[in-house]
PDB file of C-alpha atoms in Angstrom:
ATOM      1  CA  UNK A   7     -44.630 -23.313  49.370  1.00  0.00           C
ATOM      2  CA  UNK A   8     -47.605 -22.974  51.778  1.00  0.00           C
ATOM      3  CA  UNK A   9     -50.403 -21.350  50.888  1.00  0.00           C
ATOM      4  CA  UNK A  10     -51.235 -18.026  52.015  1.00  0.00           C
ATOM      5  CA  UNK A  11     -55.318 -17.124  52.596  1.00  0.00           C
ATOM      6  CA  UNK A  12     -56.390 -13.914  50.874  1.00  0.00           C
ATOM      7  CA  UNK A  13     -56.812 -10.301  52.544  1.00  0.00           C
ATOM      8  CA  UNK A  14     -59.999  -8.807  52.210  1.00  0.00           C
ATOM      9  CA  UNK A  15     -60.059  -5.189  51.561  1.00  0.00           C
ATOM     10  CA  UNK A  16     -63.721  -3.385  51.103  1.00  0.00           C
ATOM     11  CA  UNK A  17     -64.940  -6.852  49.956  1.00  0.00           C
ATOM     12  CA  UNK A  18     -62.196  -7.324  47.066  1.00  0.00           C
ATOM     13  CA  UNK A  19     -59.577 -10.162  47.304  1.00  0.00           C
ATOM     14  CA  UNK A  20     -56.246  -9.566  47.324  1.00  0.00           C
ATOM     15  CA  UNK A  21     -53.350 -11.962  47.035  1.00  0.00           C
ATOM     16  CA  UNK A  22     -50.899 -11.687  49.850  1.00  0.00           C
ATOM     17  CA  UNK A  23     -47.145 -11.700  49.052  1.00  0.00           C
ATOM     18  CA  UNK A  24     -45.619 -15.071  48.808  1.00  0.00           C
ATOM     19  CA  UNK A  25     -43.664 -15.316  51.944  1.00  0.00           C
ATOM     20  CA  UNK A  26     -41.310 -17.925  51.279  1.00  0.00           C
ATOM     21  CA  UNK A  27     -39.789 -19.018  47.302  1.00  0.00           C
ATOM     22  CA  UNK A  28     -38.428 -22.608  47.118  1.00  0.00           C
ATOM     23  CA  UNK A  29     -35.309 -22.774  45.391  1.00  0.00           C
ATOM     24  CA  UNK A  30     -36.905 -23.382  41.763  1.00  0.00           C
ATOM     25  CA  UNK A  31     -39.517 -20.914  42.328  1.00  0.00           C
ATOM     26  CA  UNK A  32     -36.567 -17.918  42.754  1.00  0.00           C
ATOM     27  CA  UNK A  33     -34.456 -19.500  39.622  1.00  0.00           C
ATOM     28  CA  UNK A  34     -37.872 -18.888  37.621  1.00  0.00           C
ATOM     29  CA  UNK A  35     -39.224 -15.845  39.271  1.00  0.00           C
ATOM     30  CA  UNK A  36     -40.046 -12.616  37.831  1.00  0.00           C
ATOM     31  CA  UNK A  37     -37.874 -10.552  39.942  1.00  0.00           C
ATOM     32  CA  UNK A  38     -34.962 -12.242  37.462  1.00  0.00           C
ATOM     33  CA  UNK A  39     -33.904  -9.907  34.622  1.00  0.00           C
ATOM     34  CA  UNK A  40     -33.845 -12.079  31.601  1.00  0.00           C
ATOM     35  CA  UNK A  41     -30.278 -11.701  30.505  1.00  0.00           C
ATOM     36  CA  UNK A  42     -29.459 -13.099  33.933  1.00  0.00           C
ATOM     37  CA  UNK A  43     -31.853 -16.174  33.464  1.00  0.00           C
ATOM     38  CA  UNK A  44     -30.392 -16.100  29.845  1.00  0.00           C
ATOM     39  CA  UNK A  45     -26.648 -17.550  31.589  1.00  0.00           C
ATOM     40  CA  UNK A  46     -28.478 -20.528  33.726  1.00  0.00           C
ATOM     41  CA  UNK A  47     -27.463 -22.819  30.509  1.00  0.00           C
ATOM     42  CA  UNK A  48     -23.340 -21.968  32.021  1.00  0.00           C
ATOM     43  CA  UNK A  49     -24.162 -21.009  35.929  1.00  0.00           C
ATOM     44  CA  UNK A  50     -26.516 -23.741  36.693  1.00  0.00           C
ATOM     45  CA  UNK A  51     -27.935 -22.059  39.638  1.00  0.00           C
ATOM     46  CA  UNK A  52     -30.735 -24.180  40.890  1.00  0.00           C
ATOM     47  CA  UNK A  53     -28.095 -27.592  40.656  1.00  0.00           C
ATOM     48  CA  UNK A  54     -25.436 -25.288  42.085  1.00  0.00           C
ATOM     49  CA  UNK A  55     -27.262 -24.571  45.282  1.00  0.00           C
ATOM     50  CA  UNK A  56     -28.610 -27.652  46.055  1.00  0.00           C
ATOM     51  CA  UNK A  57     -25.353 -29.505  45.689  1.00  0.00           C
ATOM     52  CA  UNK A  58     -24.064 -26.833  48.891  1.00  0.00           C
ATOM     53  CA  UNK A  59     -26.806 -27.575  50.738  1.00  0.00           C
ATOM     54  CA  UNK A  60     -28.877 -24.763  50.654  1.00  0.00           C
ATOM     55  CA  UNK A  61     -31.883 -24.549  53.251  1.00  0.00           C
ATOM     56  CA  UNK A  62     -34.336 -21.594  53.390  1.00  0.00           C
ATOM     57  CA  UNK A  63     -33.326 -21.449  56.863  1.00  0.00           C
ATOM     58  CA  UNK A  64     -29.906 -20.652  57.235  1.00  0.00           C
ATOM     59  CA  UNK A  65     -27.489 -17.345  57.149  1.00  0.00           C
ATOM     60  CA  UNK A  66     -26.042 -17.119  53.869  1.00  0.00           C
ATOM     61  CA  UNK A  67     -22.640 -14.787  53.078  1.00  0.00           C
ATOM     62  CA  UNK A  68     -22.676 -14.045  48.991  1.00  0.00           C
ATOM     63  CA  UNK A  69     -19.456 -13.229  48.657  1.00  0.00           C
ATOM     64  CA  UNK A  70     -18.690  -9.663  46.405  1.00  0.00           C
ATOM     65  CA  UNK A  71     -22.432  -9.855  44.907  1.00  0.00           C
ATOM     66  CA  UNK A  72     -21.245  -7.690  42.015  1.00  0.00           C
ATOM     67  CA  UNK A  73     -24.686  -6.567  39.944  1.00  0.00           C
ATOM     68  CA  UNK A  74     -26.661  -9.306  42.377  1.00  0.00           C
ATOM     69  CA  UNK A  75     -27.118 -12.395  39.874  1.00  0.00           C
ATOM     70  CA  UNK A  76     -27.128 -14.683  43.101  1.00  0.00           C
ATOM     71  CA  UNK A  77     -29.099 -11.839  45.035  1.00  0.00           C
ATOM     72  CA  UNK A  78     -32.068 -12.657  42.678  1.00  0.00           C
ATOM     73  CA  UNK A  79     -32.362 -15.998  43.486  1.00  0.00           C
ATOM     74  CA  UNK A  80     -30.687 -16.425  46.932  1.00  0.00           C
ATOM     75  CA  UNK A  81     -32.879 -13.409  48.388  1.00  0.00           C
ATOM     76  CA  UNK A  82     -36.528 -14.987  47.923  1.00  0.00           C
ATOM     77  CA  UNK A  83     -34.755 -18.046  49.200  1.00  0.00           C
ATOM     78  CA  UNK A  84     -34.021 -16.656  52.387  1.00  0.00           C
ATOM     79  CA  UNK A  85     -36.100 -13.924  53.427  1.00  0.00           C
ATOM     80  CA  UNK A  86     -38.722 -15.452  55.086  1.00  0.00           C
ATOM     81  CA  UNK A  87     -37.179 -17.917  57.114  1.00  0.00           C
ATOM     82  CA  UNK A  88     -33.249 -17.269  56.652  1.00  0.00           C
ATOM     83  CA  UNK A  89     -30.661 -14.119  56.575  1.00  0.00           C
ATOM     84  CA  UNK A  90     -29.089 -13.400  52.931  1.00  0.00           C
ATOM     85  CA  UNK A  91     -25.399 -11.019  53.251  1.00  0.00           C
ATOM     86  CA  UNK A  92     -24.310  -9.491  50.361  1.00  0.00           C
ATOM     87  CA  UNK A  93     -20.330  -8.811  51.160  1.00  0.00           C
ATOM     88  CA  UNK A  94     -20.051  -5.890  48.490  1.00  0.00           C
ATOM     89  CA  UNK A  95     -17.155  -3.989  47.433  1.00  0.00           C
ATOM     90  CA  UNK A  96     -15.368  -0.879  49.728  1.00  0.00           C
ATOM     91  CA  UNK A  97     -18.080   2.179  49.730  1.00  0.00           C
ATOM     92  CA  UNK A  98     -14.731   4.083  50.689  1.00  0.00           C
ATOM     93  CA  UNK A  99     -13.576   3.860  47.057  1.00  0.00           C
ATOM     94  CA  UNK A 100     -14.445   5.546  43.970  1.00  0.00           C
ATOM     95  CA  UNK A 101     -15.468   2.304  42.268  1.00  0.00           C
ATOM     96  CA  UNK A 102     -16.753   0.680  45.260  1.00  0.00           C
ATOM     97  CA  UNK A 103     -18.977   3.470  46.138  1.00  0.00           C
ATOM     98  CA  UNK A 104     -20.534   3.277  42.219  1.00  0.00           C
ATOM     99  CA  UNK A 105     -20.462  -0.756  42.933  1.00  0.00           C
ATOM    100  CA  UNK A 106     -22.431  -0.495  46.246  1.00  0.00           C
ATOM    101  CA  UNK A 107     -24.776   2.536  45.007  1.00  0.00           C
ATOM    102  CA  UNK A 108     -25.823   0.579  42.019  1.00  0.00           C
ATOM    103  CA  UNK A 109     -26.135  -2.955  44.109  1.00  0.00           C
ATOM    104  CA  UNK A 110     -28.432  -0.628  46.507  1.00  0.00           C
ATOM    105  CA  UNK A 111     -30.459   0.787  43.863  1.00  0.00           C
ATOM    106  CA  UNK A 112     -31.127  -2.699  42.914  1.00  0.00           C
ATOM    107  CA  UNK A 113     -32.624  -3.890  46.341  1.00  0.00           C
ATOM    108  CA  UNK A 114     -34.580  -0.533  47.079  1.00  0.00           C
ATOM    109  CA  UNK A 115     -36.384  -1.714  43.551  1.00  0.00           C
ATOM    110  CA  UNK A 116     -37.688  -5.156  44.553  1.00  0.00           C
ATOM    111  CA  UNK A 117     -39.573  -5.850  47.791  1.00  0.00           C
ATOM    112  CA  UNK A 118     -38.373  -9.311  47.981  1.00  0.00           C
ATOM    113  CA  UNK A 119     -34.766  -7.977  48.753  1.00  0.00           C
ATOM    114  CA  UNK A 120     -36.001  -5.930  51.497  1.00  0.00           C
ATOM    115  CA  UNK A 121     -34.760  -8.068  54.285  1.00  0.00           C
ATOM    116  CA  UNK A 122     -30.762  -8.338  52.337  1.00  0.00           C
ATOM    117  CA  UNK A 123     -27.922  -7.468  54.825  1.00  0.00           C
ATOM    118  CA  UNK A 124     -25.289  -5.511  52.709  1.00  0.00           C
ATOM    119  CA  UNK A 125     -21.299  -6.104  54.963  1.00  0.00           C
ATOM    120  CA  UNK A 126     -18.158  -5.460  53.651  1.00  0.00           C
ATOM    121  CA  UNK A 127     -15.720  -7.446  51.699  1.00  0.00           C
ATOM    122  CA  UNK A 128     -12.305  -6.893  50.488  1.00  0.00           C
ATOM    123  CA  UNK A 129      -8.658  -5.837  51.383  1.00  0.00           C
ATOM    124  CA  UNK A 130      -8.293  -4.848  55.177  1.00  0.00           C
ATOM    125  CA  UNK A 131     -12.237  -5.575  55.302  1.00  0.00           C
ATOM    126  CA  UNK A 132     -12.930  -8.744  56.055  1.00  0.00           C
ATOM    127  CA  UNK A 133     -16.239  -8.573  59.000  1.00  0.00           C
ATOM    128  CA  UNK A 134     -18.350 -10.143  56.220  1.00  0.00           C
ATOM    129  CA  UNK A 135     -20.281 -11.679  59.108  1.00  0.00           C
ATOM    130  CA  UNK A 136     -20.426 -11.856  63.264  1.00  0.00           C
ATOM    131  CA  UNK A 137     -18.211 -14.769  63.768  1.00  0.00           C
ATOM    132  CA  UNK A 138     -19.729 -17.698  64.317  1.00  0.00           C
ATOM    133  CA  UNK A 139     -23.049 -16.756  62.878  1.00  0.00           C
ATOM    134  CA  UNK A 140     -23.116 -17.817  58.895  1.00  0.00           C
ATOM    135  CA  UNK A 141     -24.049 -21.302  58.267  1.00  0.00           C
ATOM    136  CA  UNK A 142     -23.203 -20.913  54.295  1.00  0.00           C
ATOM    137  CA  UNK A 143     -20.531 -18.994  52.949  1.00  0.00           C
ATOM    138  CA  UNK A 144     -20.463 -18.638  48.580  1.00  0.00           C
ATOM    139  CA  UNK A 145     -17.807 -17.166  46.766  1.00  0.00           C
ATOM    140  CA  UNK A 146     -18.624 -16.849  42.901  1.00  0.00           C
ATOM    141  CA  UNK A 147     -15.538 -16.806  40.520  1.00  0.00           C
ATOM    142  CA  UNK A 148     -13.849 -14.561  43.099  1.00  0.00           C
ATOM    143  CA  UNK A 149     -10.998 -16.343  44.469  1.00  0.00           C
ATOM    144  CA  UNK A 150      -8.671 -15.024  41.719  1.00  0.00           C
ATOM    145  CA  UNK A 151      -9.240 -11.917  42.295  1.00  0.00           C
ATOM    146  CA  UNK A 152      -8.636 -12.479  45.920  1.00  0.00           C
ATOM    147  CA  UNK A 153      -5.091 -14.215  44.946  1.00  0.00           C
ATOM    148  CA  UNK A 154      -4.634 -11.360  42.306  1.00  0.00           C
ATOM    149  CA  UNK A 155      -4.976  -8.864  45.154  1.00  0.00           C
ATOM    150  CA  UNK A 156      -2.854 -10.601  47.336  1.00  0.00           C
ATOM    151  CA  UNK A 157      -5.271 -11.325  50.103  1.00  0.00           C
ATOM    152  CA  UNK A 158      -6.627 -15.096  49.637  1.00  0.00           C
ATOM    153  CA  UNK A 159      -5.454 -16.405  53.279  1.00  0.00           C
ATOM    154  CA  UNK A 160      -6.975 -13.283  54.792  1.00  0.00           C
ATOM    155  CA  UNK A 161     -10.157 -13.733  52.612  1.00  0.00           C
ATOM    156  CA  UNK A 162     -10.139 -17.526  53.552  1.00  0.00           C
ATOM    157  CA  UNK A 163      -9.699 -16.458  57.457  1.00  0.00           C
ATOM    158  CA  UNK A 164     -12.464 -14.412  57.292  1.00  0.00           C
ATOM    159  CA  UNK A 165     -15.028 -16.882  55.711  1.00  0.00           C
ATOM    160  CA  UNK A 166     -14.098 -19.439  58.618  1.00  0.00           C
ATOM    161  CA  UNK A 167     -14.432 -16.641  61.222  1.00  0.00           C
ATOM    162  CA  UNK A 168     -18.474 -15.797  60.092  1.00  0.00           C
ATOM    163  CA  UNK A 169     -19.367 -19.523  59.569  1.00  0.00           C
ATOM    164  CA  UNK A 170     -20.403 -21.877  62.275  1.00  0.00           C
ATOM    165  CA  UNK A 171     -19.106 -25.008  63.372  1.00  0.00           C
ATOM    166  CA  UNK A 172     -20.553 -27.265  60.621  1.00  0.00           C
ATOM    167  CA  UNK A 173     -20.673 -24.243  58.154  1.00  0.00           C
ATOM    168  CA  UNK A 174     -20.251 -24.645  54.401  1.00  0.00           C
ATOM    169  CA  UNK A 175     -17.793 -22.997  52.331  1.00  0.00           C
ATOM    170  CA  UNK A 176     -19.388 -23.404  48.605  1.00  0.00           C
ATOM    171  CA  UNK A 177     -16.919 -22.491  45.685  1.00  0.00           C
ATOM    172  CA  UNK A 178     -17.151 -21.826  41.703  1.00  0.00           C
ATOM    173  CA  UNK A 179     -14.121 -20.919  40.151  1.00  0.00           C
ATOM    174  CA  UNK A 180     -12.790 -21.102  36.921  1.00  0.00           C
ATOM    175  CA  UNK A 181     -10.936 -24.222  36.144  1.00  0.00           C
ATOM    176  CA  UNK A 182      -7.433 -24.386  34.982  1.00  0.00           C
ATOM    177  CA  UNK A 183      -5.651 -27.649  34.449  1.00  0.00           C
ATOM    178  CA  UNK A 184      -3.578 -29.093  36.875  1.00  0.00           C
ATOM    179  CA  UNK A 185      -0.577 -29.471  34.397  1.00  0.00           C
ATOM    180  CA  UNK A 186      -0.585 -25.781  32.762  1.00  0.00           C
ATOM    181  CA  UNK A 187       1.643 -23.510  34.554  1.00  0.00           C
ATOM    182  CA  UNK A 188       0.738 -22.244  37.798  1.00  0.00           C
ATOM    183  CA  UNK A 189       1.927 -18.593  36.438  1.00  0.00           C
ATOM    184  CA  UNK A 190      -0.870 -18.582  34.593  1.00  0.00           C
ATOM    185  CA  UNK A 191      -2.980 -18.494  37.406  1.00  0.00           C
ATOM    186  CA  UNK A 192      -1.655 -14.950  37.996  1.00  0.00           C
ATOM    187  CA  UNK A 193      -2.875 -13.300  34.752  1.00  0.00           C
ATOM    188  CA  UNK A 194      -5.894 -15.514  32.968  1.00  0.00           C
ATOM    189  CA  UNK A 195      -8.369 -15.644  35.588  1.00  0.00           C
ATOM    190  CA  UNK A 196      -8.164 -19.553  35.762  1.00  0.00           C
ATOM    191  CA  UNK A 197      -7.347 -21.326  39.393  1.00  0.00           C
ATOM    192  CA  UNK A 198      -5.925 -24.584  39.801  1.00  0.00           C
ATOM    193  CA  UNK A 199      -8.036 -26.895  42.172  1.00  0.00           C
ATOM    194  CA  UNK A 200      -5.386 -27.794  43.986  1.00  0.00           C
ATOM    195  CA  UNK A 201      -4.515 -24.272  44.867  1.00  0.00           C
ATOM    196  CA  UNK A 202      -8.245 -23.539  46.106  1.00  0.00           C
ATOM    197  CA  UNK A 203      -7.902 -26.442  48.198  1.00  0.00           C
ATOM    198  CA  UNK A 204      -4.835 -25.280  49.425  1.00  0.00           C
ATOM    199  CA  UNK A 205      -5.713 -22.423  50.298  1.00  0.00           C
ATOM    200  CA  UNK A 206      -8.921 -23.553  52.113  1.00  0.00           C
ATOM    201  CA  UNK A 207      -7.258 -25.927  54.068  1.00  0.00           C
ATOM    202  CA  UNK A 208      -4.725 -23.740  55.378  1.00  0.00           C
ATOM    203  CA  UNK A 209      -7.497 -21.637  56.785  1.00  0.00           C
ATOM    204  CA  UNK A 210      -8.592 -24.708  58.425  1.00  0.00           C
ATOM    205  CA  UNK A 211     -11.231 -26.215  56.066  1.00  0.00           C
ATOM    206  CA  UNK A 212     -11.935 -29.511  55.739  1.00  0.00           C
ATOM    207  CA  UNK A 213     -12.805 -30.767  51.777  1.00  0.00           C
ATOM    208  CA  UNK A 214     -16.144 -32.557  51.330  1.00  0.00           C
ATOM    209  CA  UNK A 215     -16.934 -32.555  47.482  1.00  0.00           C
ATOM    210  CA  UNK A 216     -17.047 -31.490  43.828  1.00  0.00           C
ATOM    211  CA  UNK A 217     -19.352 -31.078  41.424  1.00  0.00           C
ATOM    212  CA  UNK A 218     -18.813 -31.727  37.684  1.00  0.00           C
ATOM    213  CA  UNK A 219     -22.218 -29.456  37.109  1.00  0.00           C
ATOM    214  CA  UNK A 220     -20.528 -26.017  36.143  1.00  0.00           C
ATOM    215  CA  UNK A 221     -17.788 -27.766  33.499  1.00  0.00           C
ATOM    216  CA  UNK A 222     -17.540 -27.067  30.015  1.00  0.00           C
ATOM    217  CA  UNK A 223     -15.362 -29.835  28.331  1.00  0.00           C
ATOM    218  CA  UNK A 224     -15.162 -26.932  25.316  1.00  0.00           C
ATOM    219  CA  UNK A 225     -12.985 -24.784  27.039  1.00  0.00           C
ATOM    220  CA  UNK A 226      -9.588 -25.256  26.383  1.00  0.00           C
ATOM    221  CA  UNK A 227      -7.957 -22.169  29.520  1.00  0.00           C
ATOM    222  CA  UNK A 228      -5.604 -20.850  26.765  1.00  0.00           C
ATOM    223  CA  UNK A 229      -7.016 -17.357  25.355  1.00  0.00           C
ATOM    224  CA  UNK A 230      -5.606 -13.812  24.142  1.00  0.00           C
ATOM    225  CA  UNK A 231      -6.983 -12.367  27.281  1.00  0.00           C
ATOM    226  CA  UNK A 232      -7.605 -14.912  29.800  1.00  0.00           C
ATOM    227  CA  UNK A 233     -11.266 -16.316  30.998  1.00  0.00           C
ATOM    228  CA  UNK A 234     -11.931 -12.873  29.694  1.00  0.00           C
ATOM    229  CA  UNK A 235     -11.602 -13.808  26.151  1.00  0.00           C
ATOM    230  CA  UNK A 236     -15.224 -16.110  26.304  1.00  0.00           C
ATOM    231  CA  UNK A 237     -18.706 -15.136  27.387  1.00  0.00           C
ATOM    232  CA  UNK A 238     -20.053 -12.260  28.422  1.00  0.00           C
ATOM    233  CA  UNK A 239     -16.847 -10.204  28.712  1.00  0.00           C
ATOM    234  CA  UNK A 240     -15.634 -10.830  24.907  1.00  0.00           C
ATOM    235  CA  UNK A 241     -12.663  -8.691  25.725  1.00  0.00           C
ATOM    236  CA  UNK A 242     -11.530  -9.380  22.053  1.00  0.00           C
ATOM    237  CA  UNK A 243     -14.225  -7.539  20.784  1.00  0.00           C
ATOM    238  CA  UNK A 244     -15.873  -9.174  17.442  1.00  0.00           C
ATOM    239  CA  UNK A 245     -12.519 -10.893  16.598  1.00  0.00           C
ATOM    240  CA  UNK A 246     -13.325 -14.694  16.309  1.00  0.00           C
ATOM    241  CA  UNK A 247     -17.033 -13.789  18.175  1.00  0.00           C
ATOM    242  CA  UNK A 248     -18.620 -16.680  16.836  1.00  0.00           C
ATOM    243  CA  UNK A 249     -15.884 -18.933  18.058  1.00  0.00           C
ATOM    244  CA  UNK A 250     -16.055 -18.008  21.443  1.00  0.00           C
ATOM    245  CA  UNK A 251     -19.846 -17.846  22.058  1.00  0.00           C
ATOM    246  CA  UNK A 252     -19.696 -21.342  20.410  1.00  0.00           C
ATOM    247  CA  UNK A 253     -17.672 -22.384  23.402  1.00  0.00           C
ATOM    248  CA  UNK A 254     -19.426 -20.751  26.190  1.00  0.00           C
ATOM    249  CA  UNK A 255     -18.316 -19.122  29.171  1.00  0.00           C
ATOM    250  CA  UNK A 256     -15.672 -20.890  31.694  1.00  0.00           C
ATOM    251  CA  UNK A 257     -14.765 -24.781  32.541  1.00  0.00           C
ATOM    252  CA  UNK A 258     -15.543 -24.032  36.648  1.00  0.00           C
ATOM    253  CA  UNK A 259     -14.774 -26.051  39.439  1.00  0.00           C
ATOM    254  CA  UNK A 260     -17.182 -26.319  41.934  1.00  0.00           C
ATOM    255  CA  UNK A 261     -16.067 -27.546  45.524  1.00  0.00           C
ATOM    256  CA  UNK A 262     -17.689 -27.550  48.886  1.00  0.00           C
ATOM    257  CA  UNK A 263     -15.847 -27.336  52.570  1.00  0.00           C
ATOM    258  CA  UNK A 264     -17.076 -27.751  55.880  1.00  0.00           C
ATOM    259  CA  UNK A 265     -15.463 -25.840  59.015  1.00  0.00           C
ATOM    260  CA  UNK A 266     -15.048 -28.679  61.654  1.00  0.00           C
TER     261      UNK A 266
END
């Protein structure tokens, strides 16, 4: 990060604001709330980012940001140099419009997420981006609620439509075995990779990679309530707690595309 000279004011010093956070810097940064930083040990964010590519310089689509964990690191990232989109739920709804109100409260609290574009993202709304104009597009253990909604290819479309020739496509997803039943796929939050590639092919993606960085070998994809069952949801409650948090949250698959 370059450094910035001191403004004088009536003869006292006064650090400028940083203009531009290297990807480290963000992961580490104060602007972080500590239960966030708290699920790096599962999300590996810093080795997640760099493995897509991530430059300070490019147009990045997040994907339904939810409560922002990406938005805290991906904003310093790219405001001084870059464009950061936050794709966020349907204001039109009733739980979209507490979804976006609380994602805007969030940004209106931290100067570094002054520059964040907030679009639109989900069923009939997919203008996440001007086509043509996004040279990353991330989707965060979203795409089965886009299958569960019924709307992957459109979702799929869409994220080819805003990136650029070249563009990257960077998926996490939860992981489900290639030899469990694909039904499963419709009720326990896991994804085959084989139907994410599918499906991102068909939109006219070409495969480049995975990573290995986001698995958990401790996850065995066969609980009470789905992905659901483990870390942080706990949807069991405190029945067999201790076993879960020993396992962790999610085995995740973590693939990158490029739009030809």
């Amino acid at each position: 990060m370059r450094a910035m000279l001191p403004l004088i004011v009536i003869g006292v010093a006064i650090a400028a604001p940083a203009l531009a956070h290297s990807l480290p810097e963000a992961t580490a940064g104060p602007q972080r709330s500590d239960a966030n930083k708290a699920r790096d040990k599962y999300r590996h964010p810093t080795e997640t980012l760099a493995f897509f590519g991530l430059k300070p310089t490019m147009t990045v689509v997040d994907i339904a940001p939810s409560g922002g964990w990406y938005t805290e690191i991906l904003a310093p990232v790219l405001r001084a140099h870059g464009r950061y989109i936050a794709a966020g739920s349907d204001p039109a709804t009733e739980n979209g419009a507490k979804s976006v109100a609380k994602f805007k409260a969030k940004l209106d609290a931290e100067p570094l997420y002054s520059k964040v574009v907030v679009t639109t993202f989900g069923k009939d709304h997919y203008d996440v981006a001007p086509p043509g104009t996004a040279d990353m597009v991330l989707d965060f253990r979203e795409i089965h609620n886009h299958v569960g909604g019924g709307f992957a290819p459109a979702a799929f479309k869409a994220f080819h439509t805003a990136l650029k020739s070249g563009g990257i496509l960077g998926i996490v997803e939860h992981r489900l075995p290639e030899d469990a039943p694909a039904a499963r796929e419709a009720t326990s939050g896991y994804m085959k990779v084989s139907t994410v590639k599918a499906l991102a092919a068909a939109a006219g993606f070409k495969f480049v990679a995975a990573s290995e960085v986001n698995a958990n070998p401790k996850d065995t994809h066969d609980y009470p309530k789905g992905v659901w069952t483990l870390p942080p949801s706990y949807e069991e409650g405190d029945k067999d707690r201790a076993k879960y948090a020993a396992i962790g949250e999610s085995d995740r698959m973590t693939l990158k595309f490029v739009k030809p």
